[in-house]
GROMACS .gro file of N, CA, C and O in nm:
model
  248
    1UNK      N    1   0.343  -0.349  -1.393
    1UNK     CA    2   0.351  -0.375  -1.225
    1UNK      C    3   0.218  -0.350  -1.166
    1UNK      O    4   0.184  -0.172  -1.215
    2UNK      N    5   0.161  -0.399  -1.131
    2UNK     CA    6   0.027  -0.288  -1.050
    2UNK      C    7   0.027  -0.255  -0.955
    2UNK      O    8   0.140  -0.254  -0.832
    3UNK      N    9  -0.094  -0.123  -0.890
    3UNK     CA   10  -0.051  -0.095  -0.792
    3UNK      C   11  -0.040  -0.173  -0.653
    3UNK      O   12   0.035  -0.122  -0.589
    4UNK      N   13  -0.077  -0.307  -0.667
    4UNK     CA   14  -0.051  -0.355  -0.497
    4UNK      C   15   0.107  -0.368  -0.493
    4UNK      O   16   0.180  -0.391  -0.387
    5UNK      N   17   0.177  -0.465  -0.619
    5UNK     CA   18   0.293  -0.497  -0.595
    5UNK      C   19   0.434  -0.349  -0.636
    5UNK      O   20   0.510  -0.348  -0.521
    6UNK      N   21   0.373  -0.226  -0.647
    6UNK     CA   22   0.396  -0.106  -0.605
    6UNK      C   23   0.444  -0.080  -0.479
    6UNK      O   24   0.499  -0.044  -0.397
    7UNK      N   25   0.289  -0.082  -0.428
    7UNK     CA   26   0.281  -0.043  -0.278
    7UNK      C   27   0.400  -0.133  -0.243
    7UNK      O   28   0.465  -0.111  -0.122
    8UNK      N   29   0.380  -0.257  -0.215
    8UNK     CA   30   0.455  -0.392  -0.116
    8UNK      C   31   0.648  -0.349  -0.176
    8UNK      O   32   0.723  -0.351  -0.096
    9UNK      N   33   0.666  -0.322  -0.312
    9UNK     CA   34   0.765  -0.248  -0.340
    9UNK      C   35   0.823  -0.088  -0.256
    9UNK      O   36   0.965  -0.106  -0.181
   10UNK      N   37   0.802  -0.067  -0.246
   10UNK     CA   38   0.781   0.102  -0.179
   10UNK      C   39   0.776   0.059  -0.055
   10UNK      O   40   0.864   0.075   0.065
   11UNK      N   41   0.698  -0.035   0.035
   11UNK     CA   42   0.723  -0.120   0.171
   11UNK      C   43   0.813  -0.145   0.264
   11UNK      O   44   0.877  -0.075   0.337
   12UNK      N   45   0.893  -0.239   0.124
   12UNK     CA   46   1.011  -0.269   0.189
   12UNK      C   47   1.146  -0.190   0.147
   12UNK      O   48   1.186  -0.225   0.228
   13UNK      N   49   1.114  -0.118   0.067
   13UNK     CA   50   1.224  -0.009   0.028
   13UNK      C   51   1.213   0.096   0.116
   13UNK      O   52   1.363   0.121   0.189
   14UNK      N   53   1.143   0.129   0.192
   14UNK     CA   54   1.114   0.230   0.311
   14UNK      C   55   1.183   0.145   0.406
   14UNK      O   56   1.153   0.239   0.569
   15UNK      N   57   1.139   0.010   0.430
   15UNK     CA   58   1.230  -0.045   0.554
   15UNK      C   59   1.053  -0.050   0.663
   15UNK      O   60   1.119  -0.054   0.764
   16UNK      N   61   0.936  -0.022   0.606
   16UNK     CA   62   0.862  -0.042   0.699
   16UNK      C   63   0.793  -0.180   0.709
   16UNK      O   64   0.749  -0.255   0.626
   17UNK      N   65   0.719  -0.208   0.857
   17UNK     CA   66   0.623  -0.369   0.842
   17UNK      C   67   0.492  -0.349   0.768
   17UNK      O   68   0.427  -0.263   0.751
   18UNK      N   69   0.391  -0.476   0.764
   18UNK     CA   70   0.288  -0.458   0.703
   18UNK      C   71   0.204  -0.383   0.810
   18UNK      O   72   0.089  -0.320   0.740
   19UNK      N   73   0.226  -0.421   0.931
   19UNK     CA   74   0.173  -0.358   1.026
   19UNK      C   75   0.127  -0.191   1.033
   19UNK      O   76   0.055  -0.152   1.022
   20UNK      N   77   0.314  -0.099   1.011
   20UNK     CA   78   0.255  -0.046   0.958
   20UNK      C   79   0.185   0.028   0.903
   20UNK      O   80   0.114   0.151   0.905
   21UNK      N   81   0.228  -0.011   0.759
   21UNK     CA   82   0.120  -0.021   0.643
   21UNK      C   83  -0.054  -0.002   0.703
   21UNK      O   84  -0.148   0.098   0.672
   22UNK      N   85  -0.073  -0.094   0.761
   22UNK     CA   86  -0.173  -0.198   0.776
   22UNK      C   87  -0.257  -0.064   0.850
   22UNK      O   88  -0.383  -0.002   0.811
   23UNK      N   89  -0.174   0.023   1.022
   23UNK     CA   90  -0.258   0.085   1.014
   23UNK      C   91  -0.296   0.212   0.999
   23UNK      O   92  -0.355   0.291   1.009
   24UNK      N   93  -0.184   0.268   0.895
   24UNK     CA   94  -0.175   0.400   0.800
   24UNK      C   95  -0.324   0.392   0.692
   24UNK      O   96  -0.361   0.507   0.740
   25UNK      N   97  -0.357   0.246   0.644
   25UNK     CA   98  -0.425   0.263   0.556
   25UNK      C   99  -0.543   0.206   0.641
   25UNK      O  100  -0.652   0.245   0.547
   26UNK      N  101  -0.511   0.163   0.771
   26UNK     CA  102  -0.748   0.168   0.845
   26UNK      C  103  -0.729   0.013   0.717
   26UNK      O  104  -0.858   0.008   0.679
   27UNK      N  105  -0.666  -0.065   0.743
   27UNK     CA  106  -0.731  -0.184   0.660
   27UNK      C  107  -0.603  -0.365   0.794
   27UNK      O  108  -0.544  -0.293   0.853
   28UNK      N  109  -0.676  -0.460   0.783
   28UNK     CA  110  -0.646  -0.573   0.812
   28UNK      C  111  -0.519  -0.616   0.744
   28UNK      O  112  -0.505  -0.578   0.616
   29UNK      N  113  -0.454  -0.750   0.760
   29UNK     CA  114  -0.327  -0.794   0.739
   29UNK      C  115  -0.412  -0.897   0.589
   29UNK      O  116  -0.351  -0.835   0.474
   30UNK      N  117  -0.505  -0.910   0.618
   30UNK     CA  118  -0.541  -0.983   0.493
   30UNK      C  119  -0.591  -0.903   0.390
   30UNK      O  120  -0.642  -0.900   0.290
   31UNK      N  121  -0.699  -0.795   0.423
   31UNK     CA  122  -0.736  -0.674   0.322
   31UNK      C  123  -0.633  -0.649   0.177
   31UNK      O  124  -0.537  -0.609   0.134
   32UNK      N  125  -0.495  -0.591   0.298
   32UNK     CA  126  -0.350  -0.575   0.233
   32UNK      C  127  -0.245  -0.660   0.162
   32UNK      O  128  -0.302  -0.603   0.062
   33UNK      N  129  -0.313  -0.789   0.185
   33UNK     CA  130  -0.327  -0.906   0.137
   33UNK      C  131  -0.372  -0.916  -0.026
   33UNK      O  132  -0.281  -0.927  -0.093
   34UNK      N  133  -0.492  -0.879  -0.011
   34UNK     CA  134  -0.572  -0.856  -0.125
   34UNK      C  135  -0.521  -0.810  -0.229
   34UNK      O  136  -0.533  -0.794  -0.323
   35UNK      N  137  -0.505  -0.670  -0.174
   35UNK     CA  138  -0.469  -0.546  -0.242
   35UNK      C  139  -0.324  -0.560  -0.272
   35UNK      O  140  -0.302  -0.562  -0.439
   36UNK      N  141  -0.226  -0.637  -0.224
   36UNK     CA  142  -0.071  -0.689  -0.308
   36UNK      C  143  -0.117  -0.795  -0.364
   36UNK      O  144  -0.034  -0.818  -0.535
   37UNK      N  145  -0.172  -0.932  -0.370
   37UNK     CA  146  -0.171  -1.057  -0.429
   37UNK      C  147  -0.285  -1.041  -0.554
   37UNK      O  148  -0.227  -1.052  -0.657
   38UNK      N  149  -0.374  -0.976  -0.470
   38UNK     CA  150  -0.496  -0.995  -0.638
   38UNK      C  151  -0.514  -0.825  -0.665
   38UNK      O  152  -0.604  -0.830  -0.789
   39UNK      N  153  -0.456  -0.731  -0.693
   39UNK     CA  154  -0.420  -0.617  -0.765
   39UNK      C  155  -0.563  -0.569  -0.690
   39UNK      O  156  -0.607  -0.496  -0.798
   40UNK      N  157  -0.589  -0.527  -0.591
   40UNK     CA  158  -0.697  -0.462  -0.613
   40UNK      C  159  -0.704  -0.300  -0.543
   40UNK      O  160  -0.609  -0.273  -0.520
   41UNK      N  161  -0.795  -0.206  -0.586
   41UNK     CA  162  -0.758  -0.102  -0.584
   41UNK      C  163  -0.815  -0.032  -0.434
   41UNK      O  164  -0.898  -0.038  -0.447
   42UNK      N  165  -0.638   0.038  -0.416
   42UNK     CA  166  -0.740   0.028  -0.260
   42UNK      C  167  -0.814   0.224  -0.281
   42UNK      O  168  -0.820   0.262  -0.418
   43UNK      N  169  -0.810   0.241  -0.186
   43UNK     CA  170  -0.965   0.394  -0.202
   43UNK      C  171  -0.847   0.532  -0.198
   43UNK      O  172  -0.719   0.489  -0.160
   44UNK      N  173  -0.935   0.621  -0.194
   44UNK     CA  174  -0.811   0.731  -0.221
   44UNK      C  175  -0.769   0.783  -0.105
   44UNK      O  176  -0.650   0.780  -0.081
   45UNK      N  177  -0.836   0.746  -0.004
   45UNK     CA  178  -0.842   0.772   0.121
   45UNK      C  179  -0.677   0.692   0.149
   45UNK      O  180  -0.588   0.726   0.234
   46UNK      N  181  -0.706   0.568   0.148
   46UNK     CA  182  -0.597   0.451   0.174
   46UNK      C  183  -0.452   0.475   0.079
   46UNK      O  184  -0.348   0.469   0.139
   47UNK      N  185  -0.485   0.591  -0.022
   47UNK     CA  186  -0.382   0.598  -0.139
   47UNK      C  187  -0.297   0.742  -0.064
   47UNK      O  188  -0.197   0.703  -0.049
   48UNK      N  189  -0.378   0.828  -0.029
   48UNK     CA  190  -0.301   0.928   0.057
   48UNK      C  191  -0.238   0.872   0.190
   48UNK      O  192  -0.122   0.949   0.200
   49UNK      N  193  -0.319   0.798   0.268
   49UNK     CA  194  -0.229   0.743   0.381
   49UNK      C  195  -0.094   0.669   0.348
   49UNK      O  196  -0.027   0.731   0.417
   50UNK      N  197  -0.087   0.619   0.248
   50UNK     CA  198   0.025   0.515   0.210
   50UNK      C  199   0.125   0.625   0.192
   50UNK      O  200   0.281   0.607   0.242
   51UNK      N  201   0.116   0.693   0.057
   51UNK     CA  202   0.200   0.838   0.017
   51UNK      C  203   0.234   0.912   0.176
   51UNK      O  204   0.380   0.907   0.155
   52UNK      N  205   0.144   0.938   0.260
   52UNK     CA  206   0.181   1.043   0.377
   52UNK      C  207   0.292   0.961   0.458
   52UNK      O  208   0.392   1.005   0.491
   53UNK      N  209   0.266   0.852   0.478
   53UNK     CA  210   0.347   0.761   0.563
   53UNK      C  211   0.475   0.726   0.481
   53UNK      O  212   0.568   0.730   0.583
   54UNK      N  213   0.492   0.717   0.388
   54UNK     CA  214   0.598   0.681   0.333
   54UNK      C  215   0.701   0.789   0.279
   54UNK      O  216   0.801   0.738   0.236
   55UNK      N  217   0.585   0.873   0.273
   55UNK     CA  218   0.709   1.015   0.152
   55UNK      C  219   0.716   0.956   0.053
   55UNK      O  220   0.844   0.975   0.034
   56UNK      N  221   0.697   0.878  -0.032
   56UNK     CA  222   0.713   0.860  -0.174
   56UNK      C  223   0.584   0.812  -0.308
   56UNK      O  224   0.519   0.780  -0.224
   57UNK      N  225   0.627   0.891  -0.370
   57UNK     CA  226   0.534   0.858  -0.494
   57UNK      C  227   0.490   0.766  -0.565
   57UNK      O  228   0.613   0.679  -0.565
   58UNK      N  229   0.402   0.726  -0.596
   58UNK     CA  230   0.314   0.643  -0.652
   58UNK      C  231   0.322   0.638  -0.801
   58UNK      O  232   0.294   0.743  -0.863
   59UNK      N  233   0.446   0.545  -0.900
   59UNK     CA  234   0.448   0.582  -1.030
   59UNK      C  235   0.349   0.536  -1.108
   59UNK      O  236   0.282   0.554  -1.217
   60UNK      N  237   0.260   0.405  -1.026
   60UNK     CA  238   0.147   0.396  -1.116
   60UNK      C  239  -0.005   0.473  -1.130
   60UNK      O  240  -0.090   0.422  -1.180
   61UNK      N  241  -0.027   0.542  -1.018
   61UNK     CA  242  -0.103   0.646  -1.058
   61UNK      C  243  -0.120   0.830  -1.121
   61UNK      O  244  -0.199   0.843  -1.139
   62UNK      N  245  -0.010   0.748  -1.187
   62UNK     CA  246   0.003   0.933  -1.271
   62UNK      C  247  -0.029   0.869  -1.439
   62UNK      O  248  -0.044   0.817  -1.497
   0.00000   0.00000   0.00000
């Protein structure tokens, strides 16, 4: 599983909307879509904000 798919899985698991994640990661919906679909790597800041918002670890970065 790529990092984009993991982010989407965690977002759905926590019941957060795409807008909530986009606001936390400072992304547009299109940018988030590219991360999820095309497996683009988010920046370190975006990963920190995602983890902080969801309070869930990412297995793919360990």
